[in-house]
PDB file of C-alpha atoms in Angstrom:
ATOM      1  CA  UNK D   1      22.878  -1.702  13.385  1.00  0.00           C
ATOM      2  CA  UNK D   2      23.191  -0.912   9.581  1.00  0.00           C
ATOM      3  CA  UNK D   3      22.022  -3.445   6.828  1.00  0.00           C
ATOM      4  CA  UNK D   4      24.045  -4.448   4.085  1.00  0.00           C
ATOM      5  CA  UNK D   5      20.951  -4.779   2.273  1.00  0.00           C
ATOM      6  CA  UNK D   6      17.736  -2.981   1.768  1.00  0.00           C
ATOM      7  CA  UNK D   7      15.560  -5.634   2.882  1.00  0.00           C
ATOM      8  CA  UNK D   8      12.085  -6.295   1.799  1.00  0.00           C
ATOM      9  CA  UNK D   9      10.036  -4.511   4.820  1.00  0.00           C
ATOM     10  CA  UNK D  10      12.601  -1.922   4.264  1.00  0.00           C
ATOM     11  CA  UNK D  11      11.525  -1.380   0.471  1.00  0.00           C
ATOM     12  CA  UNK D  12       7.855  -1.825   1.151  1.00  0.00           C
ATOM     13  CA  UNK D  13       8.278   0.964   4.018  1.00  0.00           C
ATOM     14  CA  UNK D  14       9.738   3.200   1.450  1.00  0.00           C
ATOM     15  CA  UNK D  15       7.896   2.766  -1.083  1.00  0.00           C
ATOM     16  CA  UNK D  16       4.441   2.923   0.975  1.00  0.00           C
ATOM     17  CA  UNK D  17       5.843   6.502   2.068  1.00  0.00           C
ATOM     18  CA  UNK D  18       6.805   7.667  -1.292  1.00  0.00           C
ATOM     19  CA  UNK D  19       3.353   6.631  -2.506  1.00  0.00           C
ATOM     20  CA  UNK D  20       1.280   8.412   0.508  1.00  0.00           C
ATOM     21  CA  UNK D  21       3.284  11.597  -0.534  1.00  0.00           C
ATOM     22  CA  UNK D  22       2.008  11.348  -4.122  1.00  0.00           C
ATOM     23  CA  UNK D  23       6.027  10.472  -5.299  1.00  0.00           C
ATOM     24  CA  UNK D  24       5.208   7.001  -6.565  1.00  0.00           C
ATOM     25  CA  UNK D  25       2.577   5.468  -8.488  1.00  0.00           C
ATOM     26  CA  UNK D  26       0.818   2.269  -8.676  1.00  0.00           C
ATOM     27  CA  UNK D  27       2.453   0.359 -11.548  1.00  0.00           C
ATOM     28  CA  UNK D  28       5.876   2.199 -11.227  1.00  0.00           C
ATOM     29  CA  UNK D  29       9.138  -0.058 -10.506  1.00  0.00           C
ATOM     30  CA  UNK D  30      10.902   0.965  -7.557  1.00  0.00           C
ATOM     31  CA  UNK D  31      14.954   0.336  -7.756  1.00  0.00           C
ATOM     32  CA  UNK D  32      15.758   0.071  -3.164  1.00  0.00           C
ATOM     33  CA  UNK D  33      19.587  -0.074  -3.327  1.00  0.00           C
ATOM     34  CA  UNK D  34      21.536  -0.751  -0.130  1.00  0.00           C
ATOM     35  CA  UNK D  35      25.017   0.818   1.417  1.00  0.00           C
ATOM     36  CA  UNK D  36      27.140  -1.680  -0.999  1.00  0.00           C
ATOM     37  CA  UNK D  37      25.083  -1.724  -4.189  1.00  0.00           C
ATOM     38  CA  UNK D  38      23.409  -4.273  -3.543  1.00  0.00           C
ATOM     39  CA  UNK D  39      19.329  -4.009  -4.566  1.00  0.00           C
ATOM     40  CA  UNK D  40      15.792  -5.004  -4.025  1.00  0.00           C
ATOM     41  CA  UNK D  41      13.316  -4.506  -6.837  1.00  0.00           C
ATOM     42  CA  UNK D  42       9.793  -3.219  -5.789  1.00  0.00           C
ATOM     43  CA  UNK D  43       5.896  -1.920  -6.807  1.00  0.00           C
ATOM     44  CA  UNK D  44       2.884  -1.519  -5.307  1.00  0.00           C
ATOM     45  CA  UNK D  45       0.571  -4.147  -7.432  1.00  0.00           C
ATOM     46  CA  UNK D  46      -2.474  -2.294  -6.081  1.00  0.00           C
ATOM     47  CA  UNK D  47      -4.094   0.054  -3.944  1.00  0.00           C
ATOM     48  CA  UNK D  48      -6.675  -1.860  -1.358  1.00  0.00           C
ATOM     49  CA  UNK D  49      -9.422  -0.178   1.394  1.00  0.00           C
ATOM     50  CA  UNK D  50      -9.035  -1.606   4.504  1.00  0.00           C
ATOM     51  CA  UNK D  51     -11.411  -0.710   7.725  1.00  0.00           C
ATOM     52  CA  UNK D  52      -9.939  -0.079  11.088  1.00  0.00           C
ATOM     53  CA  UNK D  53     -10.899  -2.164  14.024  1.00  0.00           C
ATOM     54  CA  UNK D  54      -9.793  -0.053  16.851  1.00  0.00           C
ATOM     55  CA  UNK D  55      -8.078   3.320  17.728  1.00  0.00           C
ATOM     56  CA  UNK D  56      -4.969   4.183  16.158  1.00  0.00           C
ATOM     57  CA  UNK D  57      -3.318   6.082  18.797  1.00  0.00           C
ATOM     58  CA  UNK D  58      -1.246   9.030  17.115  1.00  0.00           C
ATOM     59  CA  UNK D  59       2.587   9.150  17.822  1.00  0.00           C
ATOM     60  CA  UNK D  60       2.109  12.092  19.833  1.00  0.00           C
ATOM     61  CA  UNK D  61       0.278  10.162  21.701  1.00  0.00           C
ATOM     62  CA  UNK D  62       2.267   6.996  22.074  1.00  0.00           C
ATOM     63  CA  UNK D  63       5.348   9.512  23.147  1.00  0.00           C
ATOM     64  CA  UNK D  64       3.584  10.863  26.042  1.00  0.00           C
ATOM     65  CA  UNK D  65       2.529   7.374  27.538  1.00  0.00           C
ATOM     66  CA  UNK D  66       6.327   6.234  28.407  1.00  0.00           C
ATOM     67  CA  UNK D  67       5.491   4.738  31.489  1.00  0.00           C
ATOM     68  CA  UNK D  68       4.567   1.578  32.958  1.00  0.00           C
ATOM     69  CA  UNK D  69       1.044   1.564  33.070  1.00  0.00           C
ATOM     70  CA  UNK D  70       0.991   3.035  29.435  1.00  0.00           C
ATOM     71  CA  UNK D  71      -0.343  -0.059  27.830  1.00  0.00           C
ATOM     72  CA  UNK D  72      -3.382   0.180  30.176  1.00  0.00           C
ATOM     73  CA  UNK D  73      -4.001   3.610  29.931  1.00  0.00           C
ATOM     74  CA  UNK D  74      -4.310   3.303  25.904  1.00  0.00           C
ATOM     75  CA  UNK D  75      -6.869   0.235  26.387  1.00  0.00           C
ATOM     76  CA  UNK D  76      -8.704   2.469  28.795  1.00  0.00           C
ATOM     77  CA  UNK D  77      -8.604   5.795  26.255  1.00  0.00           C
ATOM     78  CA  UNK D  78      -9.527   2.973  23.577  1.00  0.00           C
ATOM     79  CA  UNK D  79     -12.539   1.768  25.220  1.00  0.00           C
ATOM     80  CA  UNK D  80     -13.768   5.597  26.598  1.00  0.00           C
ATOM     81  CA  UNK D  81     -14.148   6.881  22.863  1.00  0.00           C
ATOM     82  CA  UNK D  82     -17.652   7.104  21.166  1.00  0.00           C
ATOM     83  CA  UNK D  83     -17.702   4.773  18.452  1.00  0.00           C
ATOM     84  CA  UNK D  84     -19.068   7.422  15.942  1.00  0.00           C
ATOM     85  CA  UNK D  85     -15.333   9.885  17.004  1.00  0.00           C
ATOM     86  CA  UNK D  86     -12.920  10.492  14.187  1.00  0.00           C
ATOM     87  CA  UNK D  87      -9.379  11.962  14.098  1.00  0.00           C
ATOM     88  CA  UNK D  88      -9.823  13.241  10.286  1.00  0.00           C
ATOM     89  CA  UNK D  89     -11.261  15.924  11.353  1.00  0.00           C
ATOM     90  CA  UNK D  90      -9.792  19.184  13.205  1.00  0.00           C
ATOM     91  CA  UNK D  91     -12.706  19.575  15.547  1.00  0.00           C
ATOM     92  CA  UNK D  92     -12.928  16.046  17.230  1.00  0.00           C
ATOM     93  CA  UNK D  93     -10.908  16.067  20.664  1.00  0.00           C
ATOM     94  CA  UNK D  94      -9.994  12.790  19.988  1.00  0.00           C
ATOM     95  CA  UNK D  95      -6.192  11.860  19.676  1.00  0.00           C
ATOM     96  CA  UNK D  96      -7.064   8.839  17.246  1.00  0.00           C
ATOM     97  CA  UNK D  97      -5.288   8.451  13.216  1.00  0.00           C
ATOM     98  CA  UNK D  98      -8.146   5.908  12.805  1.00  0.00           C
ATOM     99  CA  UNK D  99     -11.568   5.160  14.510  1.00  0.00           C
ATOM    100  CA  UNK D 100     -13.002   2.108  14.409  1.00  0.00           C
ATOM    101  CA  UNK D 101     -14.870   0.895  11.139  1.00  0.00           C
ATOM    102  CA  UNK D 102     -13.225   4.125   9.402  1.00  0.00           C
ATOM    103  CA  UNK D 103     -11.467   3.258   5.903  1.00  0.00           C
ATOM    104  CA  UNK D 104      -8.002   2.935   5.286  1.00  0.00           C
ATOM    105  CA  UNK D 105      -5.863   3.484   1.953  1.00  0.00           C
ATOM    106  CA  UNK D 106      -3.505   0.910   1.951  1.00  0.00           C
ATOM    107  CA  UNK D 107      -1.393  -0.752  -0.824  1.00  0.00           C
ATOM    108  CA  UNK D 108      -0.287  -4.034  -1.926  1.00  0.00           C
ATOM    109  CA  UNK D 109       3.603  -4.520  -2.601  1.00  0.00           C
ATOM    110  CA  UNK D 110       5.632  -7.133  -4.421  1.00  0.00           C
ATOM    111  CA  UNK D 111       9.420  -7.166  -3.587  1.00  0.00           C
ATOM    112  CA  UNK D 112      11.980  -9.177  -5.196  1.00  0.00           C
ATOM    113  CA  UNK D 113      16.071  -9.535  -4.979  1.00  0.00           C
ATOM    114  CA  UNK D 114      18.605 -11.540  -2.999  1.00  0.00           C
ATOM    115  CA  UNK D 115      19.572 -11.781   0.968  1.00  0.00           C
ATOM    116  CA  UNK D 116      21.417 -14.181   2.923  1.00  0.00           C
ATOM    117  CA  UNK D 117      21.488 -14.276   6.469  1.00  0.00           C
ATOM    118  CA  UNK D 118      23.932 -13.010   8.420  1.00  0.00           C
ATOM    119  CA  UNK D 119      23.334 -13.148  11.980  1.00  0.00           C
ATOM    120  CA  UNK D 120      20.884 -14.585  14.775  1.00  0.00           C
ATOM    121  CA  UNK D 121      20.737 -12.107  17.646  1.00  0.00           C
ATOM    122  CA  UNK D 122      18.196 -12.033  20.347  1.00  0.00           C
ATOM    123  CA  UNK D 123      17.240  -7.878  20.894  1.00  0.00           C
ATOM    124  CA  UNK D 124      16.527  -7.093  25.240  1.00  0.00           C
ATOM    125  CA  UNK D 125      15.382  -3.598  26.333  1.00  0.00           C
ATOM    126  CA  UNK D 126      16.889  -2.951  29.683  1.00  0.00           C
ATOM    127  CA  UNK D 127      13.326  -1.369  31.791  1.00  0.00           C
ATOM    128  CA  UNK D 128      16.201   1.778  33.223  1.00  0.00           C
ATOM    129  CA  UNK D 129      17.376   2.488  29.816  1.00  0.00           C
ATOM    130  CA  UNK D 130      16.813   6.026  29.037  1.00  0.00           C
ATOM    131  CA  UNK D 131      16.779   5.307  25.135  1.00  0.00           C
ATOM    132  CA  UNK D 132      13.976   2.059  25.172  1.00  0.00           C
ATOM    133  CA  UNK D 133      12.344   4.212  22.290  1.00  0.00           C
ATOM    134  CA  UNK D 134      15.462   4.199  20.482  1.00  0.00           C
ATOM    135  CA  UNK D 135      17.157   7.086  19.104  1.00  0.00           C
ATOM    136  CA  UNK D 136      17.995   8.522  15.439  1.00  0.00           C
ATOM    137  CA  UNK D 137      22.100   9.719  14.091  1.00  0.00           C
ATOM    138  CA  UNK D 138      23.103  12.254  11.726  1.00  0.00           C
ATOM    139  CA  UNK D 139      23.492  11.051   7.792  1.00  0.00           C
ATOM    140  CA  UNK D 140      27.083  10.366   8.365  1.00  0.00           C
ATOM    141  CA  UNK D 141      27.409   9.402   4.224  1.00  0.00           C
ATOM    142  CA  UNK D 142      26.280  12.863   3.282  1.00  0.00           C
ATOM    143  CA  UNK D 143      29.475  14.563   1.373  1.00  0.00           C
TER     144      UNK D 143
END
């Protein structure tokens, strides 16, 4: 499915990622234009700490857990950990982004411009689909 517009979540997801890699600044206006011109108008108001109240499984770790009894498993891992474990550092055997009560840079975005809606669609996962995960395509726009 491809959006005619950027969408709001789709801005703020950009623009968080651009501002974790140091590319965009508190302050700065962010232009999000879609496939047909069309744009949303961003910036992150502020930068906020926020404190983690559980373990943040990393995506390595959510990948190897495609199973059934995955959800379980995490809780389980979740509830095994030593509350004082942290995943900042190389040393810790832990497979956790976040521990519990550990700080988290986050930032505040505004987002404005214009969408209508389009479509009302209810989204099923089939449990023998081999691609439940999803999947990602070449940049088929690239000249």
């Amino acid at each position: 499915m491809i959006d005619r517009s950027p969408c709001g979540t789709g801005t703020c997801a950009v623009m968080t990622s651009l501002w974790a890699k140091g590319k965009l600044d508190i302050g700065e206006r962010f232009v999000h234009e879609g496939i047909l011109g069309t744009s949303f108008i961003g910036c992150l108001e502020k930068e906020v700490s926020l404190k983690a109240t559980q373990c943040y499984l990393t995506n390595s770790e959510k990948d190897s857990e495609n199973n059934e009894d995955s959800q379980e498993k995490k809780r389980k891992k979740v509830e095994e950990l030593p509350s004082t474990s942290t995943s900042t550092s190389p040393s810790t055997s832990t497979s956790c982004m976040y521990s519990e009560g550990e700080e988290i840079r986050a930032v505040i975005p505004t987002i404005s411009g214009q969408a209508w809606i389009t479509q009302h669609c209810q989204i099923v996962i089939d449990p023998s689909d081999p691609f439940q995960e999803g999947y990602t395509v070449g940049d088929i726009w690239a000249s």
